[in-house]
mmCIF file of C-alpha atoms and ligand atoms in Angstrom:
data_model
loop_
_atom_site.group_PDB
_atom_site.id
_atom_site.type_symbol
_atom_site.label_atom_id
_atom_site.label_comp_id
_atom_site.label_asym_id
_atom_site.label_seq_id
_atom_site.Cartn_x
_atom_site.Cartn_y
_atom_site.Cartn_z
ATOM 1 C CA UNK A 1 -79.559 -32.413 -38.699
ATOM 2 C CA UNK A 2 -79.132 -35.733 -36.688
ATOM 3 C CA UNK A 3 -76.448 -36.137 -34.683
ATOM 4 C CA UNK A 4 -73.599 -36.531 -37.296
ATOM 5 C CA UNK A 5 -74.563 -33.455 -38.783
ATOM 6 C CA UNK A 6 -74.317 -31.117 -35.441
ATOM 7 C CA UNK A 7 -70.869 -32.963 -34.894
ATOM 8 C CA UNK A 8 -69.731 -31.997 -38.219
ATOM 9 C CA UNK A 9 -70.800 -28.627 -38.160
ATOM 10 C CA UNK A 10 -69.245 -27.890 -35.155
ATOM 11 C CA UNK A 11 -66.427 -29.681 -35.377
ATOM 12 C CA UNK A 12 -65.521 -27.669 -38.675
ATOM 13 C CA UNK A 13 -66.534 -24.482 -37.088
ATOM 14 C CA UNK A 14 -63.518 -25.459 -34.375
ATOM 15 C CA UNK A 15 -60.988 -25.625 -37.027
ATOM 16 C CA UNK A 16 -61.999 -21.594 -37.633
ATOM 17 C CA UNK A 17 -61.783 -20.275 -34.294
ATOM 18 C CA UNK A 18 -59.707 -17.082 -33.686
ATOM 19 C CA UNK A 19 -57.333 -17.259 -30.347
ATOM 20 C CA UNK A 20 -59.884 -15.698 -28.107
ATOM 21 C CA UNK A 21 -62.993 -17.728 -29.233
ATOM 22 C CA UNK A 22 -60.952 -20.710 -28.358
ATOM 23 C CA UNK A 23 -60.437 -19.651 -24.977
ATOM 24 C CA UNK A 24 -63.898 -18.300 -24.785
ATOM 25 C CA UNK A 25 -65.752 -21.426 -25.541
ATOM 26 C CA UNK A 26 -63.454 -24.121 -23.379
ATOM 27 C CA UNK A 27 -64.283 -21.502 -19.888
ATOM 28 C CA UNK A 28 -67.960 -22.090 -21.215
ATOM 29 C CA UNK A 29 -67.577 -26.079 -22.304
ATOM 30 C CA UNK A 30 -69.368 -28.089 -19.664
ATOM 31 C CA UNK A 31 -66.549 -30.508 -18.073
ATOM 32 C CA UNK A 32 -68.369 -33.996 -20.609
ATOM 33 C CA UNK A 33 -67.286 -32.107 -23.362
ATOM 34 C CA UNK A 34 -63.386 -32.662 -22.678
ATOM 35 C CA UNK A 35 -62.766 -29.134 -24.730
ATOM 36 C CA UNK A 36 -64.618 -30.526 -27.568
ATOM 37 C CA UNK A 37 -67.449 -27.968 -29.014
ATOM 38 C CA UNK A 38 -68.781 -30.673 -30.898
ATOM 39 C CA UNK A 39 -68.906 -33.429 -28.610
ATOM 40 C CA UNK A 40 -72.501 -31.104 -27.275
ATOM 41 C CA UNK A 41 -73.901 -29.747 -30.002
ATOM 42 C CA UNK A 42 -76.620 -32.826 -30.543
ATOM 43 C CA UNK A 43 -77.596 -31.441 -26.462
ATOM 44 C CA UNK A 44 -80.410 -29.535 -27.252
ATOM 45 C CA UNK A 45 -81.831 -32.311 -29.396
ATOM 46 C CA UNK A 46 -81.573 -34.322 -26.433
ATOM 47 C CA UNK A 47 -83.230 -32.175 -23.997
ATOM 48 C CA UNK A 48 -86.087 -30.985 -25.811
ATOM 49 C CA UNK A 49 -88.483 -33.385 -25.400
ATOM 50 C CA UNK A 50 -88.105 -33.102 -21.168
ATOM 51 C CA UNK A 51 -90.869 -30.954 -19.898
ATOM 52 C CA UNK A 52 -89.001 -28.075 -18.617
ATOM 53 C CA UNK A 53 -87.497 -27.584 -21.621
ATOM 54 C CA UNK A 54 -90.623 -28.401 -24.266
ATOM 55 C CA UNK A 55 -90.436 -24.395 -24.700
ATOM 56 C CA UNK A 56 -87.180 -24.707 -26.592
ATOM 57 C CA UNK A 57 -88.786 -27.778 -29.429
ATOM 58 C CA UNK A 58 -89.941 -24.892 -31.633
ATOM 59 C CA UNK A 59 -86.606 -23.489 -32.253
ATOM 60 C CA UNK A 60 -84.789 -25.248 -34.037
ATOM 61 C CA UNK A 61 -87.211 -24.357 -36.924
ATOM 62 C CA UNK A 62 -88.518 -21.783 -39.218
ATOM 63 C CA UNK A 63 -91.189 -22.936 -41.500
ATOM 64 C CA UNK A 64 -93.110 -21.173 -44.354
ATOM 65 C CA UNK A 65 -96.302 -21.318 -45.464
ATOM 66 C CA UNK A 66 -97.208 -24.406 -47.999
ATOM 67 C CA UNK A 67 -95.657 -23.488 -51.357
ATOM 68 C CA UNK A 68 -94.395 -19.932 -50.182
ATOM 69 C CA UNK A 69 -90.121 -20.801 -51.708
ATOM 70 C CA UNK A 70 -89.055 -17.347 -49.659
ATOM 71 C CA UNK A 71 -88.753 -16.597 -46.120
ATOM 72 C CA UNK A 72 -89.671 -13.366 -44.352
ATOM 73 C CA UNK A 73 -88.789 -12.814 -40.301
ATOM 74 C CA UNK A 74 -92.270 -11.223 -39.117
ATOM 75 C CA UNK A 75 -94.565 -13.958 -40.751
ATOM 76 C CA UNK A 76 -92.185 -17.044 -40.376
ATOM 77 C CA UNK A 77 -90.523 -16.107 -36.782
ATOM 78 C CA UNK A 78 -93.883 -15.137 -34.695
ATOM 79 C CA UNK A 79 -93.193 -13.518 -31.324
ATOM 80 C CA UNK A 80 -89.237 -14.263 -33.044
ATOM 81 C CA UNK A 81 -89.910 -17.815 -31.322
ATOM 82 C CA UNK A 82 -88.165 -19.963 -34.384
ATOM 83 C CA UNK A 83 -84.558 -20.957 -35.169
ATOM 84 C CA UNK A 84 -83.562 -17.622 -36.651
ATOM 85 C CA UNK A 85 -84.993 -15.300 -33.775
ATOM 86 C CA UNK A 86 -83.257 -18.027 -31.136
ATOM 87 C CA UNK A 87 -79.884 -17.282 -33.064
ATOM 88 C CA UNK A 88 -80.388 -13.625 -32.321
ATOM 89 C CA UNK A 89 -81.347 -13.848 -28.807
ATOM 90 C CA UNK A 90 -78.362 -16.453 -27.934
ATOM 91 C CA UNK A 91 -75.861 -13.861 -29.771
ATOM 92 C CA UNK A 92 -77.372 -11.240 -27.640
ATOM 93 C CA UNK A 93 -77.075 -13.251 -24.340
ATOM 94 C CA UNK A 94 -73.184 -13.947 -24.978
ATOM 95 C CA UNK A 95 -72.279 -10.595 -26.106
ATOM 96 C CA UNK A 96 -74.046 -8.897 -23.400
ATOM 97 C CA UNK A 97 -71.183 -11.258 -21.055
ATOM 98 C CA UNK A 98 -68.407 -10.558 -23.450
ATOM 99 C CA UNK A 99 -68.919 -6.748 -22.992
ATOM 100 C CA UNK A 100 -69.346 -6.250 -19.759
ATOM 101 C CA UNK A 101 -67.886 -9.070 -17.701
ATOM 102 C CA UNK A 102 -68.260 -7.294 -14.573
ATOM 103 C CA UNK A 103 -72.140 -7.295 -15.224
ATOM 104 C CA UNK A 104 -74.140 -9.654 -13.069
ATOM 105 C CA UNK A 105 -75.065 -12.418 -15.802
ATOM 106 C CA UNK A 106 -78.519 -13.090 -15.793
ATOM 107 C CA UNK A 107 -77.959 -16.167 -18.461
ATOM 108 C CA UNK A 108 -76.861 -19.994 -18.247
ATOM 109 C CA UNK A 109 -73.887 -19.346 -20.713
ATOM 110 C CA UNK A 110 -72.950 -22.210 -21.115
ATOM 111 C CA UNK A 111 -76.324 -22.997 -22.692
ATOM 112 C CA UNK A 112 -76.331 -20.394 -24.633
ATOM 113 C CA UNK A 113 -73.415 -21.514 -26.347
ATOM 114 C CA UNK A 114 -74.463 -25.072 -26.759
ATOM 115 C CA UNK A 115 -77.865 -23.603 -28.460
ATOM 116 C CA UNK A 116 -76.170 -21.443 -30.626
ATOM 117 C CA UNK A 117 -73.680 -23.739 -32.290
ATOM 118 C CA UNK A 118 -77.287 -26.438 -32.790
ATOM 119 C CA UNK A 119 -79.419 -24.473 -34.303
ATOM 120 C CA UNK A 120 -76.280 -22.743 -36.293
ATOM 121 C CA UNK A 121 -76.390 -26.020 -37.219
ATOM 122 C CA UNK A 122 -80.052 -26.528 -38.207
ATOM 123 C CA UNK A 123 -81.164 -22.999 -40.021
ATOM 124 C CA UNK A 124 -78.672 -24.826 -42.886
ATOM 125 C CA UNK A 125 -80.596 -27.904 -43.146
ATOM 126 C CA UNK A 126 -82.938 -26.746 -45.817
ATOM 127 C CA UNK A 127 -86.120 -28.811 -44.346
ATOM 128 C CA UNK A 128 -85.854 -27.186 -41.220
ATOM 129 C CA UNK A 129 -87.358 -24.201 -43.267
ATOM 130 C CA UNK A 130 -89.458 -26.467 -45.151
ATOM 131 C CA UNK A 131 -93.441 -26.047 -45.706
ATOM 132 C CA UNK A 132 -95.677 -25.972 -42.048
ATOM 133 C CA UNK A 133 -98.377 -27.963 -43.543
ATOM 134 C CA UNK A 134 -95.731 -31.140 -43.746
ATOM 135 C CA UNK A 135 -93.999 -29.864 -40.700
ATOM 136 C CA UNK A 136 -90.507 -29.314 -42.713
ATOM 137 C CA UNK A 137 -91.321 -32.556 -44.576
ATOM 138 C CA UNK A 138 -91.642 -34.852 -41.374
ATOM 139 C CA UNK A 139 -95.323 -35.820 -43.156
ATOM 140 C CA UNK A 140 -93.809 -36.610 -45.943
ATOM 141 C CA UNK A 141 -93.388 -40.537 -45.945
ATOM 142 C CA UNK A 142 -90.891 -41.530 -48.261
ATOM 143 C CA UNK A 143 -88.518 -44.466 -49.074
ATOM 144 C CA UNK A 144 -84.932 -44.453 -48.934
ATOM 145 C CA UNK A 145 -83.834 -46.911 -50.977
ATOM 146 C CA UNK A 146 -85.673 -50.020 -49.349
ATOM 147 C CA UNK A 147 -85.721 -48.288 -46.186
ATOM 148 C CA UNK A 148 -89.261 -46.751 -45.176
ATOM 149 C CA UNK A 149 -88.678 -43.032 -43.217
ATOM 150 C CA UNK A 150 -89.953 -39.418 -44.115
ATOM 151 C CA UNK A 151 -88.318 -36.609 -45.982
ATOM 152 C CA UNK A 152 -86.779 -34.718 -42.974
ATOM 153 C CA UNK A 153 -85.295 -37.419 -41.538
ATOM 154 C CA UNK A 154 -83.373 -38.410 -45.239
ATOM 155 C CA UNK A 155 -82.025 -34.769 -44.690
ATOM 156 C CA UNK A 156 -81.244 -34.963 -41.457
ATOM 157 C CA UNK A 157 -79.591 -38.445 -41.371
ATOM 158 C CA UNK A 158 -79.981 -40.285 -44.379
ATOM 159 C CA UNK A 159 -77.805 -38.912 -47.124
ATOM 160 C CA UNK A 160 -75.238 -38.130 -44.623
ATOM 161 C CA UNK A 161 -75.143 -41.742 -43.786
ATOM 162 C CA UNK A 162 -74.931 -43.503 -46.880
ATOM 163 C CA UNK A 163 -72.346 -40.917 -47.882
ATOM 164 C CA UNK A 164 -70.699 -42.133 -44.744
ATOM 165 C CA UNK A 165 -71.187 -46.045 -46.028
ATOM 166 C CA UNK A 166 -70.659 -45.259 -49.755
ATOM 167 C CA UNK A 167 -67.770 -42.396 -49.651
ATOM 168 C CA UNK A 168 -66.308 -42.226 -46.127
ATOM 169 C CA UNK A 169 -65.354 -45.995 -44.715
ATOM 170 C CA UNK A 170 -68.397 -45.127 -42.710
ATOM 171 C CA UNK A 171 -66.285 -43.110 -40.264
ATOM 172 C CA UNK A 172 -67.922 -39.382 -40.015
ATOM 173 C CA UNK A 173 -63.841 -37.875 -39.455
ATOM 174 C CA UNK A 174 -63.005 -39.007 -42.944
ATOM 175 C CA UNK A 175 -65.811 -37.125 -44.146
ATOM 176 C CA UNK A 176 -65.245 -34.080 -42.537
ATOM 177 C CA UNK A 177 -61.859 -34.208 -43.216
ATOM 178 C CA UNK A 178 -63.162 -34.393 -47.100
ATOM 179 C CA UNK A 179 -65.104 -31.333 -46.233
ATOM 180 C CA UNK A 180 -62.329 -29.305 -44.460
ATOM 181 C CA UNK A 181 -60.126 -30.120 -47.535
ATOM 182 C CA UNK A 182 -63.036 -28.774 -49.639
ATOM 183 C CA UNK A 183 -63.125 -25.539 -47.635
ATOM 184 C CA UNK A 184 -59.367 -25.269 -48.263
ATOM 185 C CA UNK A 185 -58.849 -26.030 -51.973
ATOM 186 C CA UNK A 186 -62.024 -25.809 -53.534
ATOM 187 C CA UNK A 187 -64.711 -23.465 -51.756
ATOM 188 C CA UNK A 188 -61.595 -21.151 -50.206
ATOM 189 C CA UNK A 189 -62.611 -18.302 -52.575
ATOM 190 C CA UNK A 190 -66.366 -18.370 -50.531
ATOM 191 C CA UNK A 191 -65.258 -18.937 -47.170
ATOM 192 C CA UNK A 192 -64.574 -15.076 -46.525
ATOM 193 C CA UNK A 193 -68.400 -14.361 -48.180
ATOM 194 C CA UNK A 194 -69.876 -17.137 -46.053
ATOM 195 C CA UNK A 195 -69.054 -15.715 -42.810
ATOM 196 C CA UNK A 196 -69.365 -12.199 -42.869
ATOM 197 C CA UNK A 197 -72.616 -10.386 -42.198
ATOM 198 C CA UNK A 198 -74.009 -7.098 -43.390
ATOM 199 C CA UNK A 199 -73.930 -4.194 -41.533
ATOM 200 C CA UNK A 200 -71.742 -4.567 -38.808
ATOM 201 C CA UNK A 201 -74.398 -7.163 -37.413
ATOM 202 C CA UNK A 202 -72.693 -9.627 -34.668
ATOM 203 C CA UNK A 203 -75.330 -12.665 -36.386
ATOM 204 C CA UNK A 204 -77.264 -12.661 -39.570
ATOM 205 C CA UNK A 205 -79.339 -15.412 -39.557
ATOM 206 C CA UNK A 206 -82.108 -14.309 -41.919
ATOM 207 C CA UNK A 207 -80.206 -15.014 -44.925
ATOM 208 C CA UNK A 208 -79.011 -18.255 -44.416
ATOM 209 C CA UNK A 209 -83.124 -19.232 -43.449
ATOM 210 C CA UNK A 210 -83.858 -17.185 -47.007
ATOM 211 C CA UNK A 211 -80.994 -19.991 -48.434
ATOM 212 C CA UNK A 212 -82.499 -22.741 -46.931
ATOM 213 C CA UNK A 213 -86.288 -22.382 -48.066
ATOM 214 C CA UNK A 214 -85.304 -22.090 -51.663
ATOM 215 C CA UNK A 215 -82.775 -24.948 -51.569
ATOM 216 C CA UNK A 216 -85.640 -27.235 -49.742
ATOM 217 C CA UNK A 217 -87.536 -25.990 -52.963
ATOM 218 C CA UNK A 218 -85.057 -26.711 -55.627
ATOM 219 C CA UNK A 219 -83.844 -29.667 -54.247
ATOM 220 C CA UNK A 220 -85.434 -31.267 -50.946
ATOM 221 C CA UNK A 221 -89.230 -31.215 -52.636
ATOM 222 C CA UNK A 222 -88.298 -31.791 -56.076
ATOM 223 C CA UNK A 223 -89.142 -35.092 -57.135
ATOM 224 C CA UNK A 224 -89.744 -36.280 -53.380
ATOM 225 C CA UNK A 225 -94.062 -36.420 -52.658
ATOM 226 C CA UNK A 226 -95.523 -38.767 -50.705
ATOM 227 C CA UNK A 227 -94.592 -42.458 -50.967
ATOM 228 C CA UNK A 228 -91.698 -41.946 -53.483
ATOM 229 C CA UNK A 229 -88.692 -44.259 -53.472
ATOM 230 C CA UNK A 230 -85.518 -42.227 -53.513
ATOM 231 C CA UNK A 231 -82.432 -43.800 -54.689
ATOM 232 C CA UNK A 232 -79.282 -43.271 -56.199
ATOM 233 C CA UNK A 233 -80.602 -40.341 -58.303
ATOM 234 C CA UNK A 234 -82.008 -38.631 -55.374
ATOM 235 C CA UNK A 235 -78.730 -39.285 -53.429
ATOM 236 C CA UNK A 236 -76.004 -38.265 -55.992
ATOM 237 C CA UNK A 237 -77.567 -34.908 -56.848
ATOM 238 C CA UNK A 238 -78.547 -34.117 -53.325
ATOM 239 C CA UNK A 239 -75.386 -34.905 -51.147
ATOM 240 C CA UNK A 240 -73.728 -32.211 -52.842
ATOM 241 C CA UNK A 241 -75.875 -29.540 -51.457
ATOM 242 C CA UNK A 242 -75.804 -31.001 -47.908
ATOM 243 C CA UNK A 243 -72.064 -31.198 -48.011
ATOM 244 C CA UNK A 244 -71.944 -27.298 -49.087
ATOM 245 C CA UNK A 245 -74.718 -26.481 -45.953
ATOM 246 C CA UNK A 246 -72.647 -28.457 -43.787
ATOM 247 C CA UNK A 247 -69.647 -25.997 -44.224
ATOM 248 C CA UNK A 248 -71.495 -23.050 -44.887
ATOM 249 C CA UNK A 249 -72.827 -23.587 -41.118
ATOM 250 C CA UNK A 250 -69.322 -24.532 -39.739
ATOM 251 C CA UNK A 251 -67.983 -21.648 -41.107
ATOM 252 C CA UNK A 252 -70.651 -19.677 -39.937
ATOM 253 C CA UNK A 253 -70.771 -20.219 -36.871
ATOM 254 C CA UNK A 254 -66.885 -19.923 -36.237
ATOM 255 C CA UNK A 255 -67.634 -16.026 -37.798
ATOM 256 C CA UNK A 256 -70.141 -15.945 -35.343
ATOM 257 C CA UNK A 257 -68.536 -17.055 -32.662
ATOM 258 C CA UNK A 258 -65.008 -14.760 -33.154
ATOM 259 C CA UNK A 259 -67.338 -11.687 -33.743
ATOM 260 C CA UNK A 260 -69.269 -12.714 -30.325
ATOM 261 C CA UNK A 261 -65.822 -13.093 -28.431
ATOM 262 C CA UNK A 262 -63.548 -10.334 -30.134
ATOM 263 C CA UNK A 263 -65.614 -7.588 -28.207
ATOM 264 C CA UNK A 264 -63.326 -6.101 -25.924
ATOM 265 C CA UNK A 265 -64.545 -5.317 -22.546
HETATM 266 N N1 LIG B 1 -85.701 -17.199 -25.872
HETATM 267 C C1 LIG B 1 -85.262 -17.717 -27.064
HETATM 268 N N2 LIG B 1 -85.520 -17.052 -28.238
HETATM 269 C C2 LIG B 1 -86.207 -15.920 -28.212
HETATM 270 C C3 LIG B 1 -86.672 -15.379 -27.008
HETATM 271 C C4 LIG B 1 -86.403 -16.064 -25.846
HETATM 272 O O1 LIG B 1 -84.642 -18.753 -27.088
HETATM 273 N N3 LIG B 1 -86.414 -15.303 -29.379
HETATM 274 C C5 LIG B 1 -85.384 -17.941 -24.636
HETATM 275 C C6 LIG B 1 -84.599 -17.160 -23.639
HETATM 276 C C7 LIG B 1 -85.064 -17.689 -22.305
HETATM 277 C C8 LIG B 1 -86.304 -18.512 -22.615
HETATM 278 O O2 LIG B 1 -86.555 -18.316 -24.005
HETATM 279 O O3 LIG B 1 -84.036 -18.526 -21.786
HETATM 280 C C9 LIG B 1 -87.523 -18.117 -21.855
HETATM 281 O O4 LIG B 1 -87.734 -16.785 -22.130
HETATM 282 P P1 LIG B 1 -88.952 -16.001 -21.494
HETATM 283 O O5 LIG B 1 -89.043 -16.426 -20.063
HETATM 284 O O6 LIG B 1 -88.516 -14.554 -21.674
HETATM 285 O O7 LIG B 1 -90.137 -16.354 -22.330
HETATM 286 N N1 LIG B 2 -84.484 -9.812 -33.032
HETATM 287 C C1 LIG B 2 -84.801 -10.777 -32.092
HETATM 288 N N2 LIG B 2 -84.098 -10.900 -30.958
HETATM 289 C C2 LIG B 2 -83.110 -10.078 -30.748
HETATM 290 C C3 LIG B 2 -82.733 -9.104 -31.700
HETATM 291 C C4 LIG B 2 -83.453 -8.993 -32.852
HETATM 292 O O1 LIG B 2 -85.706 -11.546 -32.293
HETATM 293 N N3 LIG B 2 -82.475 -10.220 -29.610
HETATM 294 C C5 LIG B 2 -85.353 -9.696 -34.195
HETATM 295 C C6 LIG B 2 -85.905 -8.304 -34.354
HETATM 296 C C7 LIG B 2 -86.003 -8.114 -35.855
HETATM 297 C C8 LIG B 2 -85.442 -9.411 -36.413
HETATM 298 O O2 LIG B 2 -84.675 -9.993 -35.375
HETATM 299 O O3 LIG B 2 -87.371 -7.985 -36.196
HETATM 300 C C9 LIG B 2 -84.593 -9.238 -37.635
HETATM 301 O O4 LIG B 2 -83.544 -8.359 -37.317
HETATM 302 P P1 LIG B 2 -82.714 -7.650 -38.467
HETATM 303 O O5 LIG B 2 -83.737 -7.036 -39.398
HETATM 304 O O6 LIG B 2 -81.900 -6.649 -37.722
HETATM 305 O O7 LIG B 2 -81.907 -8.723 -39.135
HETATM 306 N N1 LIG B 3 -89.199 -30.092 -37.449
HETATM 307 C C1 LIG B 3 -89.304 -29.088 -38.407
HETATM 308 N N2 LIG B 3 -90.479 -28.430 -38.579
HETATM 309 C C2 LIG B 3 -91.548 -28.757 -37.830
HETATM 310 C C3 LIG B 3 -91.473 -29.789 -36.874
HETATM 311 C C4 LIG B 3 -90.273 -30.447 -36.712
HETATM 312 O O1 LIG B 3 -88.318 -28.773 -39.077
HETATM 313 N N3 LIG B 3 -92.687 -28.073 -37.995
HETATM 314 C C5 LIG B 3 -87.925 -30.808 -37.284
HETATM 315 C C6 LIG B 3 -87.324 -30.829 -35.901
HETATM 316 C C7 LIG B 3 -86.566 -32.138 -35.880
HETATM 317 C C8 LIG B 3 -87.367 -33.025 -36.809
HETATM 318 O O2 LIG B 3 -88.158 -32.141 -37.629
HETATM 319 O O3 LIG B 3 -85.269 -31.984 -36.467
HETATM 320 C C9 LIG B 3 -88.245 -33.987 -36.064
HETATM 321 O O4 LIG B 3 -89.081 -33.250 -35.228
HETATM 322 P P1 LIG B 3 -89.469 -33.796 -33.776
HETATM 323 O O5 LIG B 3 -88.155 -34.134 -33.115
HETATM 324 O O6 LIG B 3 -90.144 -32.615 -33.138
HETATM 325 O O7 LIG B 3 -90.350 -34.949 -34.017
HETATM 326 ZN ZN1 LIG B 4 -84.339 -31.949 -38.365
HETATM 327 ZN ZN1 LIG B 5 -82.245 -29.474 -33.816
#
């Protein structure tokens, strides 16, 4: 996602927060963030082009081979270097604190945090497990509407901003109030089902990644090669599933986040 996607994301994970995870996260907030989550989840977007942290640009990702619509951990996560094995390693890194506080922390936590709640953010955008040949669709040169741009980028920013224009009064709080109200009244039955993981696991990314690939199959690909216009066809059928991965990765995270911090020392 661009950077009214993180914000969203985050900001509706906030709304989900369990007493302790609030108090967890502002200790770990970096003072800029003025006890707002969301206000740094576009960092690590920001950072990763700087050379010492280059190592960190293949994370936000997990692609699959061209025309392979499933997603498997040991050929799509090598050396678990991808999105999905950096969700794992940041859940690690903040548990191990939460456990033991009296442990000598060997991690930036505050970073860990911040990466977390990104690429939280980004294993829900389907095209960020999108085909490697096309590099999640970034190869893909498309128009939107008169506009010329690439797939990924009309799923990272595109649709969410002529939503914004078309739906919202172009202010990003009156759509995620639209989404929060959504979460309440009409995806309330899910919410429980979104954020809980299998087997007592702290984070389960692998399923949302397994999500992802088949909705960039269904939906991001479909419809979308190279030097197609996409219009209002495109737009109304498609915002509907980036709303729903949107919340899905709010409420995700905020499960992930109260699991991390209810561990009792
Ligand atoms: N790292 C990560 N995801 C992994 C493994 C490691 O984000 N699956 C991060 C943790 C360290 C950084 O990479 O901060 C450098 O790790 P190393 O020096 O062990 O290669
Ligand atoms: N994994 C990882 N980093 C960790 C913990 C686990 O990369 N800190 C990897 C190891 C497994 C993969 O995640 O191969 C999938 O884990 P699971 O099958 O438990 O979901
Ligand atoms: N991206 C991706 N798969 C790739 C390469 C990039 O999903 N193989 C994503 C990461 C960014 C966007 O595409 O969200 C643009 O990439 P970059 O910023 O590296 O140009
Ligand atoms: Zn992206
Ligand atoms: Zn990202």
């Amino acid at each position: 996602w661009g950077d009214d996607g993180h914000y969203a994301v985050c900001k509706i994970a906030q709304g989900y927060f369990e007493e302790e995870t609030v108090v967890a996260v502002k200790k770990l907030l970096p003072a800029y963030a003025d006890g707002e989550l969301a206000a740094v989840c576009s960092w690590p977007d920001e950072i990763k082009r700087l050379p010492q942290w280059k190592w960190t640009a293949a994370l936000h990702f997990a692609d699959t081979p061209d025309d392979k619509c499933n997603y498997d951990y040991s050929r799509d996560c090598p050396n678990d270097w991808c999105v999905t094995g950096a969700i794992f390693n940041y859940t690690n890194q903040l548990m191990s604190a939460s456990k033991d506080s009296q442990s000598i922390v060997h991690y930036n936590l505050t970073e860990a945090l911040m990466f977390l709640s990104h690429y939280m953010g980004d294993i829900h955008q389907p095209l960020h497990e999108g085909f490697l040949g096309d590099l999640g669709g970034n190869k893909v040169k498309v128009n939107w509407y008169n506009q010329e741009t690439n797939l990924h980028r009309v799923w990272d920013d595109m649709i969410i901003e002529s939503a914004l224009e078309k739906y919202y009064n172009s202010s990003l709080s009156v759509m995620i109030h639209a989404l929060q109200d959504k979460l309440k009244y009409g995806w309330s039955n899910d919410v429980w089902s979104w954020g809980s993981c299998q087997l007592n696991q702290t984070a389960c990314p692998n399923p949302y990644a397994s999500e992802s690939i088949d909705l960039a199959c269904k939906y991001a690909y479909t419809n979308a090669t190279a030097g197609t216009t996409l219009g209002d066809y495109y737009f109304l059928s498609r915002l509907p599933v980036v709303e729903k991965r949107i919340a899905q990765g709010g409420i995700r995270l905020a499960a992930t986040l109260n699991r991390i911090f209810s561990v009792k020392p």
